[in-house]
CSV table of C-alpha atoms and ligand atoms in Angstrom, one decimal:
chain,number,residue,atom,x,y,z
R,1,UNK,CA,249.4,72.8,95.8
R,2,UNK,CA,247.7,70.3,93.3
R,3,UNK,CA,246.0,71.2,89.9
R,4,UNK,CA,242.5,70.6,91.3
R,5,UNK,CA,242.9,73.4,94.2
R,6,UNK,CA,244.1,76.0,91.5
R,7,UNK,CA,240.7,75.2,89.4
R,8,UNK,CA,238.8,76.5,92.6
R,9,UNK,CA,239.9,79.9,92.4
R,10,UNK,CA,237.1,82.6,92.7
R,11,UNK,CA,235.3,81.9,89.3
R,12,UNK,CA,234.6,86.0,89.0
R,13,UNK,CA,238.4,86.2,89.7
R,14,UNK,CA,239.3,84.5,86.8
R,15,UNK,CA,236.3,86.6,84.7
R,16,UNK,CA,237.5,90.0,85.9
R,17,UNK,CA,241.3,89.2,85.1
R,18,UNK,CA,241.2,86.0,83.0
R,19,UNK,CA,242.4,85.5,79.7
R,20,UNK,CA,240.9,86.3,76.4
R,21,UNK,CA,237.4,84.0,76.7
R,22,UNK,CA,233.9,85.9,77.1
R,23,UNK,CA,233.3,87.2,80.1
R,24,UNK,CA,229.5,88.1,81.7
R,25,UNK,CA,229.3,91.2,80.4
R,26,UNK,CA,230.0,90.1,76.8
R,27,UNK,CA,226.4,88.5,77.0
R,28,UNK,CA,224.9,91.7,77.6
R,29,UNK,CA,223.5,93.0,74.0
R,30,UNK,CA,221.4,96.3,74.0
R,31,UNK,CA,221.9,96.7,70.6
R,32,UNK,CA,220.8,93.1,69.4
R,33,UNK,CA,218.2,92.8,67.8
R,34,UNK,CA,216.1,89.6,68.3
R,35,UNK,CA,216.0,87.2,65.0
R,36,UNK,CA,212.5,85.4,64.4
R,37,UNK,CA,214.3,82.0,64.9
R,38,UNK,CA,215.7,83.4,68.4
R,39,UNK,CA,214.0,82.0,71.5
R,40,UNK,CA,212.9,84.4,73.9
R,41,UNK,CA,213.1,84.1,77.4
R,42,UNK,CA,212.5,86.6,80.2
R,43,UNK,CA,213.4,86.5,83.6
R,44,UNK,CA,213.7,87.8,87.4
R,45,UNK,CA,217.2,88.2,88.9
R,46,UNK,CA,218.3,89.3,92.4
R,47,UNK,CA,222.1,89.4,93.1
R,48,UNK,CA,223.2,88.1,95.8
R,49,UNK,CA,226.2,90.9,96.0
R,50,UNK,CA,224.6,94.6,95.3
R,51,UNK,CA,228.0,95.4,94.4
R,52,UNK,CA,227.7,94.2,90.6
R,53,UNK,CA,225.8,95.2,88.3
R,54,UNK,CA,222.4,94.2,87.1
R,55,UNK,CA,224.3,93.5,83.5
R,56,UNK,CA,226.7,91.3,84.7
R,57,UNK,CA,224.3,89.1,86.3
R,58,UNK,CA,222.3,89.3,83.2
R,59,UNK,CA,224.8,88.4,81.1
R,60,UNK,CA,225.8,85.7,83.6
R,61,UNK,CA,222.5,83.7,83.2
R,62,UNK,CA,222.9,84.5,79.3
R,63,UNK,CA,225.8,82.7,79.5
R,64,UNK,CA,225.5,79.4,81.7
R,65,UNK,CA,222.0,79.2,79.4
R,66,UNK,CA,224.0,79.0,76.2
R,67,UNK,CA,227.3,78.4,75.7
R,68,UNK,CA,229.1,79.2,79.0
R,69,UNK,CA,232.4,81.3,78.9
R,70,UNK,CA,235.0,78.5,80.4
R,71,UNK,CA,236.9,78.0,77.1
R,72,UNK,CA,239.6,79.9,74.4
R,73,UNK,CA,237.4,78.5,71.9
R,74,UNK,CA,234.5,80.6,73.0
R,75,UNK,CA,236.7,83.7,71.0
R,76,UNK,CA,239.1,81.7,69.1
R,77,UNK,CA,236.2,79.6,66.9
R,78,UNK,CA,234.2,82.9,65.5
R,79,UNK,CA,231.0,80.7,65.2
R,80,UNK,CA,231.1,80.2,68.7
R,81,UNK,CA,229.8,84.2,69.2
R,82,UNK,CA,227.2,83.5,67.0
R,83,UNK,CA,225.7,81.1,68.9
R,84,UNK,CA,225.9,82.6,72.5
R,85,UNK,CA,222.1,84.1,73.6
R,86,UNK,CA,222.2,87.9,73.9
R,87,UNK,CA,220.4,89.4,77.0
R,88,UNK,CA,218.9,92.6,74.4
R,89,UNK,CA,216.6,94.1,76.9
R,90,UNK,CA,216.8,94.6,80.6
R,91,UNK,CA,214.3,96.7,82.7
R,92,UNK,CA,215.4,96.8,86.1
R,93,UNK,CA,216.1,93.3,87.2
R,94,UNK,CA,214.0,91.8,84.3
R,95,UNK,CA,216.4,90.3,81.7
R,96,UNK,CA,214.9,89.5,78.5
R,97,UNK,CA,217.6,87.1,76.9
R,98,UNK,CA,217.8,85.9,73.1
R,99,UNK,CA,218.8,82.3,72.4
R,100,UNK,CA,219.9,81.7,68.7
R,101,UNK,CA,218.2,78.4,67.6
R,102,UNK,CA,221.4,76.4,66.4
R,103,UNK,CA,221.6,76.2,70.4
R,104,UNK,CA,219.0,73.5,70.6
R,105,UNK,CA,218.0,70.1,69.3
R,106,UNK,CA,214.5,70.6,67.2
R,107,UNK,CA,211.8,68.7,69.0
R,108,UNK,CA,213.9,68.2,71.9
R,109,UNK,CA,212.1,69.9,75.2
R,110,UNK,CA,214.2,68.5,78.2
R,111,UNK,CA,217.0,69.3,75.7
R,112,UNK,CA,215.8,73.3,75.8
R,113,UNK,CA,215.0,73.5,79.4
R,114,UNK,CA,218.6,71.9,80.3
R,115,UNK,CA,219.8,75.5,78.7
R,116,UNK,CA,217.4,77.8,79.9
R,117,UNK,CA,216.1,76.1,83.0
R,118,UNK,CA,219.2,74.6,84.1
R,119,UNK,CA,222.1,75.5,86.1
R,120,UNK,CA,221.4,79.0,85.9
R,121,UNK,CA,219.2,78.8,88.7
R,122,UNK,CA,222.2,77.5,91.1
R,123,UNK,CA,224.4,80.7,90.4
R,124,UNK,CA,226.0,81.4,93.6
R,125,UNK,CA,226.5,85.2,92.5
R,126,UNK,CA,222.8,85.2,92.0
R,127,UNK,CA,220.3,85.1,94.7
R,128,UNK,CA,217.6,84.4,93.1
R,129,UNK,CA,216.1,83.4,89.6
R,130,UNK,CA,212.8,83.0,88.2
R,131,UNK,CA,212.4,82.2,84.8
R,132,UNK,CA,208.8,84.2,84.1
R,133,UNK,CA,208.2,83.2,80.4
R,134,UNK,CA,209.1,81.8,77.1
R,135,UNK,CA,208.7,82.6,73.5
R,136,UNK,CA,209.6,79.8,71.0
R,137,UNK,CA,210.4,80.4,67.5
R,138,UNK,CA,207.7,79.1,64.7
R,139,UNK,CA,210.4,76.8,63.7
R,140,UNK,CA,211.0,75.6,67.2
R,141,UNK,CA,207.5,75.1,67.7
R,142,UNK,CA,207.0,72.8,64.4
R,143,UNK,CA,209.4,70.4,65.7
R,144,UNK,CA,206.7,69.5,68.3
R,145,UNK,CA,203.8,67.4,67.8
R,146,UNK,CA,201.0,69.3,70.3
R,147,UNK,CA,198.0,68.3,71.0
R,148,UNK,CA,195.9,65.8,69.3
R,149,UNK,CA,192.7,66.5,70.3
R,150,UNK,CA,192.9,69.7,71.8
R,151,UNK,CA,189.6,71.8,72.4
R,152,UNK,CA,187.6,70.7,69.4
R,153,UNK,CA,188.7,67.2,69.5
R,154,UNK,CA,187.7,67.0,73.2
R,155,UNK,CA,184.6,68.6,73.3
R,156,UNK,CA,183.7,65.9,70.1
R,157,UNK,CA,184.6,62.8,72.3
R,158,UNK,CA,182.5,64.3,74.8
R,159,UNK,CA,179.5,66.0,72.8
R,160,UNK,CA,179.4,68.5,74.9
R,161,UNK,CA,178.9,72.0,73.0
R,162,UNK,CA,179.1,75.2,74.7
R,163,UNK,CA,179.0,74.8,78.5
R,164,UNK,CA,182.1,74.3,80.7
R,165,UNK,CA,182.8,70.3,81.1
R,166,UNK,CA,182.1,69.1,84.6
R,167,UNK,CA,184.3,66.7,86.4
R,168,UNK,CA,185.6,65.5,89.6
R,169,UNK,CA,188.4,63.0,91.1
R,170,UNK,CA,187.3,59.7,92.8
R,171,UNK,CA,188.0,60.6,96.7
R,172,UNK,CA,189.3,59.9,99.0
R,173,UNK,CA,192.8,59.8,96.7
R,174,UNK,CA,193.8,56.5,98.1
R,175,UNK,CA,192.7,53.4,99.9
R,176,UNK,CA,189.0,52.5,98.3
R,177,UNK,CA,189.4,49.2,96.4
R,178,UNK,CA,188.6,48.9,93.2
R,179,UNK,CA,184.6,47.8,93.1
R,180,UNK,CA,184.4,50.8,95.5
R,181,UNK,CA,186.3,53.3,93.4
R,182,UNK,CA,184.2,52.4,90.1
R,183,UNK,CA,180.9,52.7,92.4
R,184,UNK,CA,181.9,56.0,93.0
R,185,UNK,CA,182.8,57.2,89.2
R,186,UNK,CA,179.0,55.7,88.3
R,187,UNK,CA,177.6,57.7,90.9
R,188,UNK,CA,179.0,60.4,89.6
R,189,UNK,CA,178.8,59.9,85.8
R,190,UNK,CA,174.4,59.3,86.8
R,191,UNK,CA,174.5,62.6,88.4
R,192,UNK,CA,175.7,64.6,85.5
R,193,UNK,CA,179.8,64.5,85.3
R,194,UNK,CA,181.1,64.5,81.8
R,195,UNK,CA,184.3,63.5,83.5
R,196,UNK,CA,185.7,61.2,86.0
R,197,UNK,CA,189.5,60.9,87.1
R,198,UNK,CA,191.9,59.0,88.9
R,199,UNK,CA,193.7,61.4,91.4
R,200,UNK,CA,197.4,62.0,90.8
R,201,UNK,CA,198.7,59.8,93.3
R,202,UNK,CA,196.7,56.6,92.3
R,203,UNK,CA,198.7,53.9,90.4
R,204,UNK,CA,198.6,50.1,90.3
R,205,UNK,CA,198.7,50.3,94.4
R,206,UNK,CA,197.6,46.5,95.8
R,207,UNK,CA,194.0,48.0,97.4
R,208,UNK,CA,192.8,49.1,93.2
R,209,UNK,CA,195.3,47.0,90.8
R,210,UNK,CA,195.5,49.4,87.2
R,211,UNK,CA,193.9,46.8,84.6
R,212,UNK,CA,190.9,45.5,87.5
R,213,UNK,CA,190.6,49.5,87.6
R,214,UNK,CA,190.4,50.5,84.3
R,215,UNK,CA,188.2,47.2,83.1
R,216,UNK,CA,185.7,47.9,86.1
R,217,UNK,CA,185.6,51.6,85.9
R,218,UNK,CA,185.0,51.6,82.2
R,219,UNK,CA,181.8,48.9,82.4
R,220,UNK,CA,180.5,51.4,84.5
R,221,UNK,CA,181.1,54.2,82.6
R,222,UNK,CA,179.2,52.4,79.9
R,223,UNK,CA,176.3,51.8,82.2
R,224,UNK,CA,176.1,55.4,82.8
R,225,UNK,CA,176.1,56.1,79.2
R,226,UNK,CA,173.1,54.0,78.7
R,227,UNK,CA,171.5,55.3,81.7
R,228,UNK,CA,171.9,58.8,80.5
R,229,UNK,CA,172.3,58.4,76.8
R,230,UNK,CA,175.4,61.2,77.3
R,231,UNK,CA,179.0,60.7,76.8
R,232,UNK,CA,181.6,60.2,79.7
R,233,UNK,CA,184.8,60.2,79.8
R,234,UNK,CA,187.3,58.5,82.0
R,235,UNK,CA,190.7,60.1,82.9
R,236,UNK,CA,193.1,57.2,83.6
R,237,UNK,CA,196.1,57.4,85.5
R,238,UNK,CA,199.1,55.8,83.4
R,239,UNK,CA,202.0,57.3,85.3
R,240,UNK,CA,204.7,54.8,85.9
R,241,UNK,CA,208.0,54.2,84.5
R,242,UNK,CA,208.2,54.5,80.6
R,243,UNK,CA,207.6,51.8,79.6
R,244,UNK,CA,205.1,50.5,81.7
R,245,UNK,CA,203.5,53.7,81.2
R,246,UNK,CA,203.0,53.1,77.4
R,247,UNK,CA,202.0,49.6,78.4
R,248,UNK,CA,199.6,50.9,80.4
R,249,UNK,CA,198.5,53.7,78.0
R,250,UNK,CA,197.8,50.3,75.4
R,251,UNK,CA,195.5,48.9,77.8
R,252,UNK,CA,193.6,52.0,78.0
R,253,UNK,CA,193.2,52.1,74.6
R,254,UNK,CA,192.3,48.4,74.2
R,255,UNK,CA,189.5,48.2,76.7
R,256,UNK,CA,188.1,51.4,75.1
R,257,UNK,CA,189.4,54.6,77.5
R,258,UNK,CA,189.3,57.7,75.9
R,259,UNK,CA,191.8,59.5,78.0
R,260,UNK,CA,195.4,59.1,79.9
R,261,UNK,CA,196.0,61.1,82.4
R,262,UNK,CA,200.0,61.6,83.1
R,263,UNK,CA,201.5,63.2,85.8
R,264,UNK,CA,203.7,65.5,83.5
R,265,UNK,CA,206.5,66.9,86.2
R,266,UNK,CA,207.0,63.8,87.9
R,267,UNK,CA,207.5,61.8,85.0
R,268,UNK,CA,209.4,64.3,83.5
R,269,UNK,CA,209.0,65.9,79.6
R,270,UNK,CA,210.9,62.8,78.1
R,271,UNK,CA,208.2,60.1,79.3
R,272,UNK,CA,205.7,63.0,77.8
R,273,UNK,CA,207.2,63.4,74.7
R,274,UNK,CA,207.2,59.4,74.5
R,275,UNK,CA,203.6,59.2,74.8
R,276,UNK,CA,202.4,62.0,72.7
R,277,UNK,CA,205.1,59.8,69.8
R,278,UNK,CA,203.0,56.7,70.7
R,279,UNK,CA,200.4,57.9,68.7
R,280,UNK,CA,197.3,56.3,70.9
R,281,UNK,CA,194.2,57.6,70.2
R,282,UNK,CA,194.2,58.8,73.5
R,283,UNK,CA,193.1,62.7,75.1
R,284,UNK,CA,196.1,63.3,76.9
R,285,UNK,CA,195.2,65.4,80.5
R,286,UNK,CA,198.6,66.4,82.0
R,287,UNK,CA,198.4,66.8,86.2
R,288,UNK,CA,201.2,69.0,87.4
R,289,UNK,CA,201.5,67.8,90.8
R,290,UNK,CA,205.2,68.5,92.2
R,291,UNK,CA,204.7,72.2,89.7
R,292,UNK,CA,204.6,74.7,93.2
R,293,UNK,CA,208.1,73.3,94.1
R,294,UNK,CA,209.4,75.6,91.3
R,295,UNK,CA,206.4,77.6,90.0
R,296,UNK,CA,205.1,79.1,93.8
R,297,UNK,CA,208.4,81.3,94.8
R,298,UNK,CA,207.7,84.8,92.9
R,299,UNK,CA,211.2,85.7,92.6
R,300,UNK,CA,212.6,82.1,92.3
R,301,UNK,CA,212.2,79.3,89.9
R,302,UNK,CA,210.0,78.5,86.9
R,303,UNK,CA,206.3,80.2,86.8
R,304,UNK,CA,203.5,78.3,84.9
R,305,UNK,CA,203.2,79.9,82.2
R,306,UNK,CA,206.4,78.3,81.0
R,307,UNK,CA,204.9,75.1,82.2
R,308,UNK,CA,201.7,75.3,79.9
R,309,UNK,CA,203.7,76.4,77.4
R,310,UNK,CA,206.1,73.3,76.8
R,311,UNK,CA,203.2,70.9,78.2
R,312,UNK,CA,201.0,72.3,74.9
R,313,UNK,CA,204.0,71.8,72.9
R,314,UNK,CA,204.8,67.9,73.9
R,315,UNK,CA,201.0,67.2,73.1
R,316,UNK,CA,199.4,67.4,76.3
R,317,UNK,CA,195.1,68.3,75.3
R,318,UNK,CA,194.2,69.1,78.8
R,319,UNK,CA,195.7,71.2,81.6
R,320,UNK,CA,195.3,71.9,85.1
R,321,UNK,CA,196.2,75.6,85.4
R,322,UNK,CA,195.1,76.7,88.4
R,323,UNK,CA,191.5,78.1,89.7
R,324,UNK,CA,192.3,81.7,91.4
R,325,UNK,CA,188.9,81.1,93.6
R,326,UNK,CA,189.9,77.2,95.5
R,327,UNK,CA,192.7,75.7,98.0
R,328,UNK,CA,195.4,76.6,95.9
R,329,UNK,CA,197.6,79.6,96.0
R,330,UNK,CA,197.5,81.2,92.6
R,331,UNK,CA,196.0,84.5,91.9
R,332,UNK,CA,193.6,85.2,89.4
R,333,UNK,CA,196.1,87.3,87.0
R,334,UNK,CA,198.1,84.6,87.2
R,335,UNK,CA,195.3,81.8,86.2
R,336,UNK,CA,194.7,84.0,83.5
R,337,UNK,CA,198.0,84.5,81.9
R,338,UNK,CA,197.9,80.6,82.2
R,339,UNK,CA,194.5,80.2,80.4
R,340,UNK,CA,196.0,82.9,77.7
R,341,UNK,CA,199.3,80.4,77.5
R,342,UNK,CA,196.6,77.5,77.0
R,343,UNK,CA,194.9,79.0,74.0
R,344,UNK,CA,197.3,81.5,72.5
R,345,UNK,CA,198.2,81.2,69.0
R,346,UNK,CA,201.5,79.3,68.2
R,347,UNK,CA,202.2,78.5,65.0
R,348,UNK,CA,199.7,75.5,63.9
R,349,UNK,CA,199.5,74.2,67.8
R,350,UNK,CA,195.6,72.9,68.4
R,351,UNK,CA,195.1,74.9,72.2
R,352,UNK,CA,194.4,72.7,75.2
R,353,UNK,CA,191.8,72.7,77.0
R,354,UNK,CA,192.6,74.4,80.9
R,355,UNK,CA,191.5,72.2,83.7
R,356,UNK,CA,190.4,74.5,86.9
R,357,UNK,CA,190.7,71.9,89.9
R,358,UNK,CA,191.6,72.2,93.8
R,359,UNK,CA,188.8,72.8,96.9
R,360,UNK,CA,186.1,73.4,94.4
R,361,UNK,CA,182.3,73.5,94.8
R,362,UNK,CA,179.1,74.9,92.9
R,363,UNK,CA,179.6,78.1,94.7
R,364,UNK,CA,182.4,78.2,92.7
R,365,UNK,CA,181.0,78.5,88.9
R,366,UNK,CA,179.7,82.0,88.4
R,367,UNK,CA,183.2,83.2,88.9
R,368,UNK,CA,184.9,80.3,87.3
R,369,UNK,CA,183.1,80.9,84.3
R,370,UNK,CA,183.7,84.5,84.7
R,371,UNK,CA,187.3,83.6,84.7
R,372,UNK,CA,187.9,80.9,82.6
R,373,UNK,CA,184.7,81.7,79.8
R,374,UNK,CA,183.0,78.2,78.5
R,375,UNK,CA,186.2,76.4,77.2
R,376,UNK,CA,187.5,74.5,80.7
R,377,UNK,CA,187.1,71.8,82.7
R,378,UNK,CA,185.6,72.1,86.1
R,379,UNK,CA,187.3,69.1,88.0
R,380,UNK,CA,185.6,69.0,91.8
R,381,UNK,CA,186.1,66.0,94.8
R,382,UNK,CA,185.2,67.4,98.1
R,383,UNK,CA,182.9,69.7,96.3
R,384,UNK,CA,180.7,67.0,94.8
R,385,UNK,CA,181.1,64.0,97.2
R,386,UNK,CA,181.1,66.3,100.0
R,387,UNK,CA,177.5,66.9,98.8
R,388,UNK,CA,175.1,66.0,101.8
R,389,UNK,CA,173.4,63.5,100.2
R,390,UNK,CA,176.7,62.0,98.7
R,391,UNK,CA,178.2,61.9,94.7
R,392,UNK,CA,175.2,61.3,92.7
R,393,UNK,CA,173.9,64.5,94.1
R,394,UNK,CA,176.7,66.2,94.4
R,395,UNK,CA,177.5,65.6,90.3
R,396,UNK,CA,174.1,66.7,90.0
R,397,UNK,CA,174.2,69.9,91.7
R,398,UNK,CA,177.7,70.9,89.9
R,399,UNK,CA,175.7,70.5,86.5
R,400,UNK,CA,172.8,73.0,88.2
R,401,UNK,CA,175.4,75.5,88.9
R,402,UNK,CA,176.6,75.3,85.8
R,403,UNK,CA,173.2,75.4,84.3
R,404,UNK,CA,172.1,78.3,86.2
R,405,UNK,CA,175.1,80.7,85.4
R,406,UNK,CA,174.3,79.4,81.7
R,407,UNK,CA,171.2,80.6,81.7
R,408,UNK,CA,172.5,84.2,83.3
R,409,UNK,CA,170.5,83.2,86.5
R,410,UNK,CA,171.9,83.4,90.1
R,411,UNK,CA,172.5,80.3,92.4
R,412,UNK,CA,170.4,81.5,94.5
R,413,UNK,CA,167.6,81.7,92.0
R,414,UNK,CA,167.6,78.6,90.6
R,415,UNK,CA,168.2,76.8,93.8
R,416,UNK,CA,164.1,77.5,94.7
R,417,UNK,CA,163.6,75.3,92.2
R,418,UNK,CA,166.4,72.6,92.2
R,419,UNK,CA,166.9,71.6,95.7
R,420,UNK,CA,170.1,69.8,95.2
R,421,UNK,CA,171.8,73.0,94.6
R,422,UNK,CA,170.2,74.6,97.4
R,423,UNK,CA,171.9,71.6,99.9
R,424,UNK,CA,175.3,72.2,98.0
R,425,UNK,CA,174.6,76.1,98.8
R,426,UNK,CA,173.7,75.2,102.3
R,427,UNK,CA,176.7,72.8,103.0
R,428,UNK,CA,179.2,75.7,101.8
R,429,UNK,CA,177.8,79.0,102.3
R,430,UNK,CA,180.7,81.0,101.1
R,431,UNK,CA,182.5,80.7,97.9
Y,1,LIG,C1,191.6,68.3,93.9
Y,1,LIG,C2,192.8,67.5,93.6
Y,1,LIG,C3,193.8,68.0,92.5
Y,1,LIG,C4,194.3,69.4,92.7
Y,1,LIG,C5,195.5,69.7,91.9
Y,1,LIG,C6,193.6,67.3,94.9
Y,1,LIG,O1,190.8,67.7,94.8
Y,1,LIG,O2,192.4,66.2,93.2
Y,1,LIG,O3,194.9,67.1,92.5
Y,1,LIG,O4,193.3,70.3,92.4
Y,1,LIG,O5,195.9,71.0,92.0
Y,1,LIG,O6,194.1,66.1,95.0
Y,1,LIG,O7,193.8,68.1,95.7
Y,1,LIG,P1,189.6,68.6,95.5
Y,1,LIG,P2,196.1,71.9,90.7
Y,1,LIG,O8,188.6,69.0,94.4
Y,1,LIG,O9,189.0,67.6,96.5
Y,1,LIG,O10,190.2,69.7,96.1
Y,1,LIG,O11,194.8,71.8,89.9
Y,1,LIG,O12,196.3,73.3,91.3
Y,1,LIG,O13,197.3,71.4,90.0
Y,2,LIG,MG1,194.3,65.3,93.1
């Protein structure tokens, strides 16, 4: 029998009779008490085998977050307890685990999530895993840049004071070439949109080349400045591998963009982090696209609070979070705990700004607004250029609706008098 077979024997074996190395249950702390440096993390286990306890599996994830338990040195080296996380609380099958901060690199995110959000969630012994939320550290948090803009900074770029920013995503996501795609972002800019953005999925594709995009978008914008005499704002797409990304980013900011828009999961938290460091004075709107492959299971994976969390923490100013009331599936106690995430105090962080976005129309803003307050970003396609009478309109009824529940009046109300909203009301008749 060679070495290598031996090494595959039952890992729990070896923990219930192995040698003098910590074991599972070691992790498991009730009487620790949390240290204001600690990180805090919480989450949802289901064991696969009732037959062990809730504690060992708790202890487990403890351990493959931290420090593991595969070594004599974990006992031998008596710094080595110090730094293994603690699981201090667990409620049921909620495990709320403590992670000393000598564990992780300051300012280094992908470092942090490859302990808490790594291989704990392939465990065989446990079924399933969702990490629910995280807690950083004031020291922790320091080490990160945030936002640059954040709230105030954005609502100065756009001069927009109190009401809800109103925005939509050129549509259809793909295919229209480039004089087409900036006909439609002028349509919509005339009608009333603060904000116009590429959609997640748009590039440097042959059909609307990047730099012919972004030099014939922003003459545009500009027209619809001086047509208007308000600001607009144009989220560009600079996803693409690192380094063209920052190249990209540069020729935003050279041909006078305000804003990158980066898809933040599918890039990664390294190609964020390098483009918050850049330093462009750029508002930085993260998409999440990819997010529901880990964030929609409610008893696996990572939910999105944790998501807003880091995403504030590598810089990003604007976030989509989620809408409660459009296509997508989140509820509205969950949009709300991501808004909270958005906005919450943490340490000397600016907040970002939440982006609501997915199947929206005017119907939509009374309980947007109800949900989200003043501070967000309404981003709507089909709901504006599905408008009967096409973008312009569309923008413009989005800016009634937002108008009307401004002004404490219904929809219905001010549509007598604004028959662009009455068409929009007409073309969806239920919210
Ligand atoms: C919305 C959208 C956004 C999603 C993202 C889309 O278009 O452009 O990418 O809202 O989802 O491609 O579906 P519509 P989330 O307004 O036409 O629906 O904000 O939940 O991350
Ligand atoms: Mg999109």
């Amino acid at each position: 029998m060679i070495l290598g077979q031996l090494i595959t024997i039952p890992y729990t074996l070896f923990q219930t009779f192995g040698g003098s190395q910590m074991k599972y249950e070691d992790f498991y702390n009730p009487k620790y008490k949390p240290a204001v440096s600690d990180t805090i993390c919480t989450f949802r286990i289901e064991l696969r085998d009732p037959s062990k306890s809730m504690e060992w599996a708790a202890g487990g994830v403890a351990a493959e977050s931290s420090i593991g338990t595969w070594t004599e040195l974990t006992t031998e080296k008596p710094y080595m307890k110090k730094l293994a996380a603690s699981v201090f609380k667990l409620n049921d099958n909620i495990a709320h685990v403590a992670y000393p901060i000598e564990l992780f690199e300051p300012g280094n995110l992908p470092n942090i999530m490859s302990s808490v959000a790594g291989n704990v969630f392939g465990l065989g012994d446990i079924q399933y895993l969702r990490l629910l939320d995280i807690h950083f550290p004031k020291k922790l948090i320091q080490s990160f840049p945030g936002p640059a803009y954040g709230i105030k900074g954005i609502r100065d770029t756009v001069k927009v004071v109190k009401r809800p920013l109103i925005g939509t995503i050129v549509k259809p996501k793909l295919g229209l070439r480039t004089k087409d795609h900036a006909k439609v972002a002028f349509d919509a800019w005339a009608g009333g949109c603060d904000v116009v953005k590429d959609d997640e999925n748009l590039a440097s594709q042959k059909f609307n080349p990047f730099e012919e995009r972004v030099v014939t978008t922003l003459d545009q914008r500009d027209r619809a400045e001086d047509e208007t005499g308000d600001k607009k704002v144009y989220l560009i797409n600079v996803t693409a591998e690192t380094k063209e990304m920052l190249r990209r980013a540069q020729f935003v900011e050279d041909h006078g963009g305000r804003v990158a828009m980066i898809d933040i999961l599918t890039c990664g938290y390294s190609a964020v982090a390098t483009l918050r460091k850049q330093g462009f004075n750029l508002i930085l709107h993260g998409h999440r696209a990819m997010h529901a492959a880990f964030t929609k299971l409610p008893n696996h994976g990572i939910a999105m609070p944790v998501i807003v969390t880091a995403s504030r923490l590598l810089g990003i100013d604007q976030l989509h979070v989620g809408t409660a009331v459009g296509k997508m599936s989140e509820d509205r106690e969950e949009v709300e705990i991501n808004i909270r995430k958005c906005k919450e105090p943490l340490a000397n962080l600016k907040p970002t700004l939440p982006v609501a976005s997915g199947g929206l129309h005017p119907r939509h803003v009374p309980s947007l607004i109800d949900i989200f307050g003043v501070d967000f970003i309404i981003q709507a396609g089909g709901g504006i250029h599905g408008h009967p009478r096409g973008t312009r309109v569309g923008a413009m009824a989005m800016r009634m609706a937002v108008d009307a529940t401004m002004a404490g009046q219904s929809l219905e109300e001010y549509a007598k008098s604004h028959i662009e909203l009455d068409e929009a009301l007409n073309r969806w008749p239920f919210a």
